[in-house]
Amino acid sequence: ALAGFEHTIARGRELLESRTFWNVNSTAQGGGVAEMLRSLIGYTRGSGCDALWVTITGDSEFFRITKRLHNRLHGHAGDGGLLGEAERAAYERCCEDNAELMAARIRPADAVLLHDPQTAGMIPRLLETGVPVMWRAHVGIDPPNELAREAWRFLIPYVERANAYVFSQPAYLWEGLDPAKMMVIPPSIDVFSPKNHAMAFTSVIAVLRAAGLAADRHRDHPRAVFERLDGTVGRVKSKARLIEEEQLWLGVPLLAQVSRWDRLKDPLGVLAAFVEHVRSEDEPHLLLAGPDVRAVADDPEGEEVFAEVEAAWSELPRRVRRRVHLALLPMEDSDENAVIVNALQRRADVVAQKSLAEGFGLTVAEAMWKGRPVVASGIGGIREQIEDGRTGFLVDPDDLRAFGERVSRLLGDPHAAERMGAAAQTRVRDLFLGPRHLGQYVELLDSVLGPPV
Ligand code: UDP
């Protein structure tokens, strides 16, 4: 494995000598793409190559349209709005403005990798600069429905022109795209990042207390320190915004889901399943955590979805409501946010990912890496990660009873839960870590750049 990785680095250096490898997406924080870029760009630069990460800007109309595309690519109607000529014109205007800014900075030998639907419209203008342009979809659906096809039709005129496209699974390739230009690259997690690095038991507690996620009488938390992505030492200083009746005690059995506030993550479904179908003597609690809704620029629906969850919470009977906690995690400092998520995932006895659609679902791999048993929907990329009954549980997203039953079973049998968590960790180690991913990026660059110039 080490020799393979050394080869990756050597070949990567050769390919990227005197070039810049540009990566473009639409947000610097919140969501899986930003999470992966932060680490992979770091490793690429660390190995002596020049990689740059740029985020595009857009107005609210643009992000409304791209959120619509995102939802439809997942097979869901989203806001139900149109994807017609007016939307295309607005989409292209914003993409072309962003492409124009980039075109001025690109040099002829560079290479560009664009991520997700927000950037696809930049392909034609960037190709005019003469550099290879690759496009990666982090979203995918298998089998597709008519809504997904509608989004494909909107995007294909741009995407088909790219030199190569990347999907997370072979089955995600769109009808109408050339299979010869496709490469399959599953996502990965970075085990050295603040999100996933090992944490001592005492650090987990200190971080949770400092962030307000564990009951505590202290004001200062000198032990809530962690290593940042750049290697320096950070300290958790910000508190989560919590909607709860009383603080969460550390000893209480906990089911947790950490996700953006998005209907496709089905926070209301988790809540309903917990309330109606999690049966356990020892009164487990539920924590739904996500980014502070004021912070994620490319997601106009976050605030609305959180408001729905909060409304559902306030309507719960008091004896149940006191066992449900909603947390908005601080986003100003991405390393601090990451270590809080890390501690939360480690704190949870069972982790949920009850999504209705999921291209991959990094949160699943993150929890598995931490040895947690995950109960998740058996859809999309989650099926690549969890083998039902062995490295987690898969349930039909509509079957709230089955979801509650699996959660209850794990809460009631800590030994089985631990065994499942250990198997989950091994699976992530074998399939979903950074070196494999970087190796595939080198292959991708190899395919569009050919022998070094
Ligand atoms: N995440 C985070 N803070 C939050 C909520 C989510 O850092 O408050 C991270 C989460 O840990 C994961 C990523 O955002 O790394 C979500 O990726 P995933 O593939 O699960 O879903 P996406 O948001 O891309 O649909």
Short mmCIF file of C-alpha atoms and ligand atoms in Angstrom, two decimals:
data_model
loop_
_atom_site.label_atom_id
_atom_site.label_comp_id
_atom_site.label_asym_id
_atom_site.label_seq_id
_atom_site.Cartn_x
_atom_site.Cartn_y
_atom_site.Cartn_z
CA ALA A 1 0.00 0.00 0.00
CA LEU A 2 2.82 2.38 0.89
CA ALA A 3 4.67 1.69 -2.36
CA GLY A 4 1.47 2.34 -4.28
CA PHE A 5 1.01 5.64 -2.50
CA GLU A 6 4.60 6.67 -3.18
CA HIS A 7 4.00 5.92 -6.84
CA THR A 8 0.86 8.10 -6.75
CA ILE A 9 2.83 10.98 -5.32
CA ALA A 10 5.68 10.60 -7.83
CA ARG A 11 3.34 10.39 -10.82
CA GLY A 12 1.22 13.25 -9.48
CA ARG A 13 4.31 15.44 -9.21
CA GLU A 14 5.34 14.55 -12.73
CA LEU A 15 1.91 15.38 -14.13
CA LEU A 16 1.47 18.59 -12.21
CA GLU A 17 4.96 19.94 -12.68
CA SER A 18 4.60 23.55 -13.79
CA ARG A 19 0.82 23.37 -13.82
CA THR A 20 -1.90 24.38 -11.44
CA PHE A 21 -4.67 21.91 -10.73
CA TRP A 22 -7.80 24.02 -10.20
CA ASN A 23 -10.76 22.72 -8.24
CA VAL A 24 -13.97 24.69 -8.34
CA ASN A 25 -17.15 24.32 -6.30
CA SER A 26 -19.83 26.54 -4.84
CA THR A 27 -19.21 26.65 -1.11
CA ALA A 28 -16.22 26.67 1.20
CA GLN A 29 -18.15 25.03 4.02
CA GLY A 30 -21.14 22.87 4.80
CA GLY A 31 -21.46 19.64 2.89
CA GLY A 32 -19.38 16.80 1.62
CA VAL A 33 -17.68 18.43 -1.35
CA ALA A 34 -16.11 21.19 0.71
CA GLU A 35 -15.11 18.59 3.27
CA MET A 36 -13.20 16.51 0.72
CA LEU A 37 -11.67 19.42 -1.15
CA ARG A 38 -10.22 20.85 2.04
CA SER A 39 -8.24 17.66 2.66
CA LEU A 40 -7.38 16.56 -0.87
CA ILE A 41 -6.13 19.99 -1.89
CA GLY A 42 -4.01 20.03 1.24
CA TYR A 43 -2.39 16.70 0.45
CA THR A 44 -1.80 17.67 -3.16
CA ARG A 45 -0.07 20.88 -2.11
CA GLY A 46 1.79 19.07 0.63
CA SER A 47 3.32 16.73 -1.92
CA GLY A 48 4.79 19.71 -3.73
CA CYS A 49 2.12 20.14 -6.41
CA ASP A 50 0.24 23.30 -7.11
CA ALA A 51 -3.46 22.81 -6.48
CA LEU A 52 -5.94 25.62 -5.98
CA TRP A 53 -9.48 25.60 -4.68
CA VAL A 54 -11.84 28.33 -5.84
CA THR A 55 -15.47 28.81 -4.91
CA ILE A 56 -17.85 30.52 -7.29
CA THR A 57 -20.23 33.29 -6.33
CA GLY A 58 -23.86 33.61 -7.30
CA ASP A 59 -27.03 35.47 -6.45
CA SER A 60 -30.06 33.98 -4.76
CA GLU A 61 -31.78 33.27 -8.08
CA PHE A 62 -28.79 31.21 -9.21
CA PHE A 63 -28.71 29.16 -6.02
CA ARG A 64 -32.46 28.62 -6.19
CA ILE A 65 -31.98 27.11 -9.64
CA THR A 66 -28.97 25.02 -8.66
CA LYS A 67 -30.75 23.72 -5.56
CA ARG A 68 -33.60 22.72 -7.89
CA LEU A 69 -31.08 20.87 -10.05
CA HIS A 70 -29.58 19.24 -6.97
CA ASN A 71 -32.97 18.00 -5.76
CA ARG A 72 -33.99 16.71 -9.20
CA LEU A 73 -30.69 14.93 -9.71
CA HIS A 74 -31.64 13.08 -6.53
CA GLY A 75 -35.03 12.27 -8.06
CA HIS A 76 -36.99 14.80 -5.99
CA ALA A 77 -39.04 17.78 -7.14
CA GLY A 78 -37.58 20.26 -4.62
CA ASP A 79 -39.41 23.59 -4.84
CA GLY A 80 -41.32 22.32 -7.89
CA GLY A 81 -40.17 25.27 -10.03
CA LEU A 82 -39.30 25.22 -13.71
CA LEU A 83 -36.06 24.40 -15.47
CA GLY A 84 -36.89 26.22 -18.67
CA GLU A 85 -35.30 28.82 -20.92
CA ALA A 86 -35.49 31.63 -18.35
CA GLU A 87 -33.75 29.46 -15.76
CA ARG A 88 -31.16 28.41 -18.30
CA ALA A 89 -30.43 32.04 -19.16
CA ALA A 90 -29.98 32.98 -15.47
CA TYR A 91 -27.86 29.89 -14.84
CA GLU A 92 -25.62 30.57 -17.83
CA ARG A 93 -25.21 34.23 -16.97
CA CYS A 94 -23.83 33.39 -13.54
CA CYS A 95 -21.65 30.51 -14.77
CA GLU A 96 -20.20 32.62 -17.54
CA ASP A 97 -19.35 35.46 -15.14
CA ASN A 98 -17.53 33.03 -12.89
CA ALA A 99 -15.79 31.34 -15.82
CA GLU A 100 -14.68 34.71 -17.16
CA LEU A 101 -13.00 35.56 -13.85
CA MET A 102 -11.23 32.22 -13.82
CA ALA A 103 -10.24 32.32 -17.46
CA ALA A 104 -8.24 35.43 -16.73
CA ARG A 105 -6.15 33.53 -14.18
CA ILE A 106 -5.67 30.17 -15.90
CA ARG A 107 -2.43 29.42 -17.69
CA PRO A 108 -2.33 27.22 -20.80
CA ALA A 109 -0.75 24.21 -19.09
CA ASP A 110 -3.24 24.10 -16.19
CA ALA A 111 -6.03 21.61 -15.58
CA VAL A 112 -9.49 22.27 -14.15
CA LEU A 113 -11.81 20.02 -12.18
CA LEU A 114 -15.30 21.44 -11.65
CA HIS A 115 -17.58 20.00 -8.98
CA ASP A 116 -21.36 19.51 -9.11
CA PRO A 117 -24.20 21.16 -11.04
CA GLN A 118 -23.39 24.69 -9.86
CA THR A 119 -20.23 24.72 -11.98
CA ALA A 120 -21.19 22.70 -15.08
CA GLY A 121 -22.19 25.82 -17.01
CA MET A 122 -18.60 27.04 -16.78
CA ILE A 123 -17.32 24.22 -18.99
CA PRO A 124 -17.76 25.83 -22.44
CA ARG A 125 -16.03 29.11 -21.53
CA LEU A 126 -13.18 27.36 -19.73
CA LEU A 127 -12.57 25.04 -22.68
CA GLU A 128 -11.95 28.13 -24.79
CA THR A 129 -8.82 28.73 -22.74
CA GLY A 130 -7.42 25.47 -24.13
CA VAL A 131 -6.97 23.68 -20.79
CA PRO A 132 -8.49 20.27 -20.07
CA VAL A 133 -11.75 20.61 -18.15
CA MET A 134 -13.09 17.76 -16.04
CA TRP A 135 -16.41 17.68 -14.27
CA ARG A 136 -17.38 15.66 -11.23
CA ALA A 137 -20.88 14.79 -10.03
CA HIS A 138 -21.11 14.12 -6.33
CA VAL A 139 -24.81 13.53 -6.72
CA GLY A 140 -26.22 10.37 -8.23
CA ILE A 141 -29.31 8.22 -8.47
CA ASP A 142 -29.86 4.59 -9.36
CA PRO A 143 -32.30 3.91 -10.92
CA PRO A 144 -33.06 7.40 -12.30
CA ASN A 145 -36.58 8.81 -12.59
CA GLU A 146 -38.11 11.45 -14.85
CA LEU A 147 -37.15 14.27 -12.46
CA ALA A 148 -33.49 13.25 -12.58
CA ARG A 149 -33.63 13.02 -16.37
CA GLU A 150 -35.04 16.54 -16.51
CA ALA A 151 -31.97 17.81 -14.64
CA TRP A 152 -29.68 15.75 -16.91
CA ARG A 153 -31.25 17.35 -19.98
CA PHE A 154 -30.64 20.78 -18.50
CA LEU A 155 -26.97 20.03 -17.79
CA ILE A 156 -25.90 17.72 -20.61
CA PRO A 157 -25.19 20.46 -23.18
CA TYR A 158 -22.37 21.63 -20.88
CA VAL A 159 -21.24 18.38 -19.32
CA GLU A 160 -20.93 16.43 -22.60
CA ARG A 161 -18.23 18.83 -23.70
CA ALA A 162 -15.92 18.17 -20.76
CA ASN A 163 -12.76 16.16 -21.40
CA ALA A 164 -13.71 13.72 -18.68
CA TYR A 165 -16.45 13.27 -16.11
CA VAL A 166 -16.37 11.59 -12.74
CA PHE A 167 -19.20 9.78 -11.00
CA SER A 168 -19.17 8.03 -7.63
CA GLN A 169 -20.57 4.75 -9.00
CA PRO A 170 -20.82 3.24 -12.51
CA ALA A 171 -24.62 3.18 -12.28
CA TYR A 172 -24.72 6.96 -11.86
CA LEU A 173 -23.60 7.70 -15.44
CA TRP A 174 -26.25 9.76 -17.25
CA GLU A 175 -27.94 8.52 -20.39
CA GLY A 176 -26.53 10.49 -23.28
CA LEU A 177 -23.00 10.87 -21.91
CA ASP A 178 -20.10 9.01 -23.48
CA PRO A 179 -19.04 6.10 -21.19
CA ALA A 180 -15.53 6.32 -22.61
CA LYS A 181 -15.07 9.70 -20.93
CA MET A 182 -16.33 8.52 -17.56
CA MET A 183 -14.24 7.63 -14.57
CA VAL A 184 -15.66 6.20 -11.35
CA ILE A 185 -14.20 7.61 -8.13
CA PRO A 186 -15.92 6.95 -4.81
CA PRO A 187 -15.46 9.62 -2.14
CA SER A 188 -13.18 9.26 0.86
CA ILE A 189 -12.60 10.63 4.33
CA ASP A 190 -9.40 12.08 5.75
CA VAL A 191 -8.47 10.29 8.95
CA PHE A 192 -5.95 12.96 9.94
CA SER A 193 -8.40 15.83 9.72
CA PRO A 194 -10.07 17.37 12.78
CA LYS A 195 -13.30 15.67 11.65
CA ASN A 196 -11.88 12.17 11.92
CA HIS A 197 -8.67 12.14 13.91
CA ALA A 198 -8.48 9.98 17.00
CA MET A 199 -9.77 11.60 20.17
CA ALA A 200 -9.13 10.55 23.72
CA PHE A 201 -12.20 10.00 25.86
CA THR A 202 -11.34 13.10 27.89
CA SER A 203 -11.08 15.26 24.75
CA VAL A 204 -14.46 14.11 23.53
CA ILE A 205 -15.98 15.21 26.81
CA ALA A 206 -14.08 18.49 26.93
CA VAL A 207 -15.10 19.41 23.38
CA LEU A 208 -18.76 18.52 23.96
CA ARG A 209 -18.84 20.57 27.14
CA ALA A 210 -17.12 23.55 25.57
CA ALA A 211 -19.61 23.50 22.70
CA GLY A 212 -22.60 23.25 25.03
CA LEU A 213 -23.45 19.72 23.92
CA ALA A 214 -22.97 18.12 27.31
CA ALA A 215 -24.28 19.30 30.65
CA ASP A 216 -21.61 21.19 32.51
CA ARG A 217 -21.16 23.79 35.23
CA HIS A 218 -17.86 25.22 34.09
CA ARG A 219 -17.26 28.35 32.16
CA ASP A 220 -13.76 27.69 30.88
CA HIS A 221 -12.69 24.57 29.03
CA PRO A 222 -8.91 24.59 28.85
CA ARG A 223 -8.87 20.95 27.77
CA ALA A 224 -11.06 21.44 24.69
CA VAL A 225 -8.03 21.58 22.43
CA PHE A 226 -7.50 19.88 19.11
CA GLU A 227 -5.12 19.73 16.19
CA ARG A 228 -6.10 21.85 13.21
CA LEU A 229 -5.81 20.71 9.61
CA ASP A 230 -2.66 22.83 9.28
CA GLY A 231 -1.09 21.16 12.34
CA THR A 232 -1.45 24.05 14.78
CA VAL A 233 -3.39 23.76 18.02
CA GLY A 234 -6.94 25.06 18.22
CA ARG A 235 -9.40 25.41 21.06
CA VAL A 236 -13.16 25.10 20.99
CA LYS A 237 -14.48 28.53 21.91
CA SER A 238 -17.88 28.73 20.24
CA LYS A 239 -21.06 27.20 21.50
CA ALA A 240 -23.72 25.45 19.49
CA ARG A 241 -27.14 27.07 19.43
CA LEU A 242 -29.38 24.53 21.12
CA ILE A 243 -33.10 23.97 21.09
CA GLU A 244 -33.74 21.76 24.10
CA GLU A 245 -35.65 21.50 27.35
CA GLU A 246 -32.62 20.56 29.37
CA GLN A 247 -28.96 19.89 28.69
CA LEU A 248 -27.82 16.52 27.45
CA TRP A 249 -26.12 14.40 30.11
CA LEU A 250 -23.08 12.39 29.12
CA GLY A 251 -24.31 9.07 30.44
CA VAL A 252 -27.61 9.10 28.56
CA PRO A 253 -27.93 6.68 25.59
CA LEU A 254 -27.90 8.76 22.43
CA LEU A 255 -29.03 8.43 18.83
CA ALA A 256 -27.57 11.21 16.67
CA GLN A 257 -27.80 12.41 13.09
CA VAL A 258 -25.46 15.13 11.81
CA SER A 259 -26.51 16.60 8.48
CA ARG A 260 -27.21 19.77 6.59
CA TRP A 261 -30.82 20.94 7.11
CA ASP A 262 -32.11 19.45 3.92
CA ARG A 263 -35.38 17.56 3.34
CA LEU A 264 -33.45 14.81 1.60
CA LYS A 265 -31.70 14.12 4.93
CA ASP A 266 -35.18 13.57 6.37
CA PRO A 267 -34.73 15.09 9.85
CA LEU A 268 -38.51 14.96 10.34
CA GLY A 269 -38.46 11.25 9.51
CA VAL A 270 -35.75 10.61 12.11
CA LEU A 271 -37.78 12.52 14.65
CA ALA A 272 -41.00 10.64 13.86
CA ALA A 273 -39.27 7.25 13.90
CA PHE A 274 -37.60 8.07 17.20
CA VAL A 275 -40.82 9.23 18.84
CA GLU A 276 -42.99 6.37 17.62
CA HIS A 277 -40.71 3.39 17.25
CA VAL A 278 -37.64 3.60 19.44
CA ARG A 279 -38.60 1.44 22.38
CA SER A 280 -36.09 1.23 25.14
CA GLU A 281 -36.17 0.98 28.90
CA ASP A 282 -33.44 3.49 29.52
CA GLU A 283 -35.05 6.48 27.79
CA PRO A 284 -32.54 7.25 25.05
CA HIS A 285 -32.21 10.77 23.68
CA LEU A 286 -32.10 12.00 20.10
CA LEU A 287 -29.79 14.72 18.84
CA LEU A 288 -30.28 16.28 15.41
CA ALA A 289 -27.30 18.46 14.60
CA GLY A 290 -26.43 20.51 11.56
CA PRO A 291 -24.68 23.66 10.48
CA ASP A 292 -25.92 26.98 11.76
CA VAL A 293 -28.45 27.80 9.07
CA ARG A 294 -27.21 31.34 8.66
CA ALA A 295 -23.85 30.14 7.39
CA VAL A 296 -24.29 27.96 4.30
CA ALA A 297 -24.38 30.23 1.26
CA ASP A 298 -25.37 27.81 -1.48
CA ASP A 299 -28.31 26.26 0.37
CA PRO A 300 -31.36 28.52 0.38
CA GLU A 301 -33.60 25.85 1.93
CA GLY A 302 -31.65 25.32 5.15
CA GLU A 303 -33.45 27.90 7.25
CA GLU A 304 -36.85 26.72 6.13
CA VAL A 305 -36.10 23.07 6.88
CA PHE A 306 -34.71 23.87 10.29
CA ALA A 307 -37.85 25.89 11.08
CA GLU A 308 -39.96 22.84 10.19
CA VAL A 309 -37.92 20.64 12.51
CA GLU A 310 -38.13 23.19 15.30
CA ALA A 311 -41.91 23.42 14.87
CA ALA A 312 -42.23 19.63 15.02
CA TRP A 313 -40.07 19.58 18.14
CA SER A 314 -42.19 22.17 19.92
CA GLU A 315 -45.34 20.16 19.22
CA LEU A 316 -43.99 17.01 20.89
CA PRO A 317 -45.51 16.04 24.23
CA ARG A 318 -43.22 17.37 26.94
CA ARG A 319 -42.08 13.97 28.21
CA VAL A 320 -40.72 13.15 24.71
CA ARG A 321 -39.55 16.65 23.91
CA ARG A 322 -37.16 16.63 26.85
CA ARG A 323 -35.37 13.71 25.16
CA VAL A 324 -34.89 15.50 21.83
CA HIS A 325 -32.16 18.07 21.23
CA LEU A 326 -31.63 20.23 18.14
CA ALA A 327 -28.19 21.72 17.65
CA LEU A 328 -27.00 24.41 15.25
CA LEU A 329 -23.24 24.04 15.14
CA PRO A 330 -20.95 27.07 14.92
CA MET A 331 -19.51 27.51 11.43
CA GLU A 332 -17.10 30.46 11.70
CA ASP A 333 -14.11 28.19 12.18
CA SER A 334 -14.26 25.07 10.03
CA ASP A 335 -11.73 23.13 12.15
CA GLU A 336 -13.67 23.91 15.30
CA ASN A 337 -16.88 22.81 13.61
CA ALA A 338 -15.18 19.62 12.49
CA VAL A 339 -13.89 18.66 15.91
CA ILE A 340 -17.33 19.23 17.40
CA VAL A 341 -18.82 16.87 14.80
CA ASN A 342 -16.02 14.40 15.54
CA ALA A 343 -16.81 14.45 19.26
CA LEU A 344 -20.55 14.17 18.64
CA GLN A 345 -20.19 11.17 16.36
CA ARG A 346 -17.96 9.49 18.95
CA ARG A 347 -20.39 10.35 21.73
CA ALA A 348 -23.39 8.82 19.95
CA ASP A 349 -24.29 5.24 20.82
CA VAL A 350 -25.99 4.86 17.46
CA VAL A 351 -25.61 7.14 14.45
CA ALA A 352 -28.50 7.65 12.03
CA GLN A 353 -28.43 8.66 8.39
CA LYS A 354 -32.02 8.37 7.32
CA SER A 355 -31.60 10.16 3.99
CA LEU A 356 -34.14 9.88 1.20
CA ALA A 357 -31.38 10.20 -1.42
CA GLU A 358 -27.62 10.24 -1.09
CA GLY A 359 -24.89 10.28 -3.74
CA PHE A 360 -22.49 8.83 -1.18
CA GLY A 361 -23.05 10.13 2.33
CA LEU A 362 -19.74 11.03 3.96
CA THR A 363 -21.35 11.17 7.37
CA VAL A 364 -21.87 7.41 7.14
CA ALA A 365 -18.18 6.72 6.49
CA GLU A 366 -17.22 9.20 9.21
CA ALA A 367 -19.32 7.44 11.83
CA MET A 368 -18.21 3.98 10.68
CA TRP A 369 -14.59 5.07 10.93
CA LYS A 370 -15.26 5.99 14.56
CA GLY A 371 -16.51 2.49 15.23
CA ARG A 372 -20.15 3.55 15.50
CA PRO A 373 -23.02 1.33 14.45
CA VAL A 374 -25.00 3.24 11.82
CA VAL A 375 -28.66 2.80 10.99
CA ALA A 376 -29.17 4.28 7.55
CA SER A 377 -31.43 4.21 4.54
CA GLY A 378 -30.55 1.52 2.02
CA ILE A 379 -30.30 3.95 -0.88
CA GLY A 380 -27.67 5.50 -3.19
CA GLY A 381 -24.09 5.53 -2.01
CA ILE A 382 -24.97 4.35 1.48
CA ARG A 383 -25.41 0.84 0.05
CA GLU A 384 -21.76 0.91 -1.06
CA GLN A 385 -20.67 1.55 2.50
CA ILE A 386 -22.87 -0.50 4.80
CA GLU A 387 -23.38 -4.23 4.39
CA ASP A 388 -26.72 -4.75 6.08
CA GLY A 389 -26.48 -6.54 9.40
CA ARG A 390 -22.69 -6.66 9.40
CA THR A 391 -21.18 -3.19 9.10
CA GLY A 392 -24.37 -1.33 9.99
CA PHE A 393 -28.09 -1.60 9.31
CA LEU A 394 -29.86 -0.60 6.10
CA VAL A 395 -33.56 0.14 6.17
CA ASP A 396 -36.15 1.23 3.66
CA PRO A 397 -36.41 5.03 4.08
CA ASP A 398 -40.21 4.79 4.31
CA ASP A 399 -40.17 2.13 6.98
CA LEU A 400 -40.05 4.11 10.22
CA ARG A 401 -40.87 1.02 12.26
CA ALA A 402 -37.88 -0.91 10.90
CA PHE A 403 -35.64 2.08 11.57
CA GLY A 404 -36.83 2.33 15.16
CA GLU A 405 -36.49 -1.41 15.66
CA ARG A 406 -32.83 -1.48 14.52
CA VAL A 407 -31.98 1.52 16.68
CA SER A 408 -33.66 -0.04 19.70
CA ARG A 409 -31.89 -3.32 19.10
CA LEU A 410 -28.47 -1.64 19.04
CA LEU A 411 -29.21 0.48 22.09
CA GLY A 412 -30.32 -2.64 23.91
CA ASP A 413 -27.29 -4.73 23.00
CA PRO A 414 -24.09 -2.69 23.46
CA HIS A 415 -21.88 -5.69 22.77
CA ALA A 416 -23.42 -6.34 19.35
CA ALA A 417 -23.27 -2.60 18.68
CA GLU A 418 -19.57 -2.58 19.45
CA ARG A 419 -18.89 -5.55 17.17
CA MET A 420 -20.78 -3.90 14.35
CA GLY A 421 -18.84 -0.68 14.88
CA ALA A 422 -15.52 -2.51 14.71
CA ALA A 423 -16.48 -4.21 11.44
CA ALA A 424 -17.60 -0.84 10.08
CA GLN A 425 -14.25 0.72 10.88
CA THR A 426 -12.38 -2.02 9.02
CA ARG A 427 -14.58 -1.56 5.97
CA VAL A 428 -13.86 2.18 5.79
CA ARG A 429 -10.16 1.56 6.24
CA ASP A 430 -10.19 -0.84 3.30
CA LEU A 431 -12.30 1.19 0.88
CA PHE A 432 -12.85 4.84 1.67
CA LEU A 433 -9.62 6.57 2.70
CA GLY A 434 -7.63 9.36 1.08
CA PRO A 435 -4.69 7.53 -0.57
CA ARG A 436 -6.99 5.48 -2.85
CA HIS A 437 -8.81 8.67 -3.80
CA LEU A 438 -5.65 10.64 -4.57
CA GLY A 439 -4.39 7.74 -6.68
CA GLN A 440 -7.54 7.92 -8.77
CA TYR A 441 -7.14 11.68 -9.22
CA VAL A 442 -3.68 11.03 -10.58
CA GLU A 443 -5.19 8.50 -13.02
CA LEU A 444 -7.80 11.04 -14.03
CA LEU A 445 -5.16 13.70 -14.67
CA ASP A 446 -3.12 11.14 -16.55
CA SER A 447 -6.07 10.43 -18.83
CA VAL A 448 -6.58 14.07 -19.82
CA LEU A 449 -2.99 15.30 -19.76
CA GLY A 450 -1.19 12.33 -21.23
CA PRO A 451 2.60 12.16 -21.00
CA PRO A 452 4.13 15.14 -19.18
CA VAL A 453 5.01 18.05 -21.45
N1 UDP B 1 -21.06 18.45 8.31
C1 UDP B 1 -20.38 19.32 9.14
N2 UDP B 1 -21.07 20.08 10.01
C2 UDP B 1 -22.41 20.00 10.11
C3 UDP B 1 -23.12 19.11 9.26
C4 UDP B 1 -22.40 18.35 8.36
O1 UDP B 1 -19.15 19.38 9.10
O2 UDP B 1 -23.00 20.71 10.93
C5 UDP B 1 -20.26 17.63 7.38
C6 UDP B 1 -20.34 16.16 7.64
O3 UDP B 1 -19.53 15.79 8.73
C7 UDP B 1 -19.85 15.61 6.30
C8 UDP B 1 -20.42 16.63 5.32
O4 UDP B 1 -20.69 17.81 6.07
O5 UDP B 1 -18.45 15.64 6.23
C9 UDP B 1 -21.69 16.13 4.68
O6 UDP B 1 -21.38 15.26 3.64
P1 UDP B 1 -22.40 14.19 3.12
O7 UDP B 1 -21.76 13.50 1.97
O8 UDP B 1 -22.85 13.33 4.23
O9 UDP B 1 -23.69 15.01 2.66
P2 UDP B 1 -23.88 16.36 1.79
O10 UDP B 1 -24.03 17.45 2.79
O11 UDP B 1 -22.69 16.52 0.90
O12 UDP B 1 -25.15 16.12 1.07
#
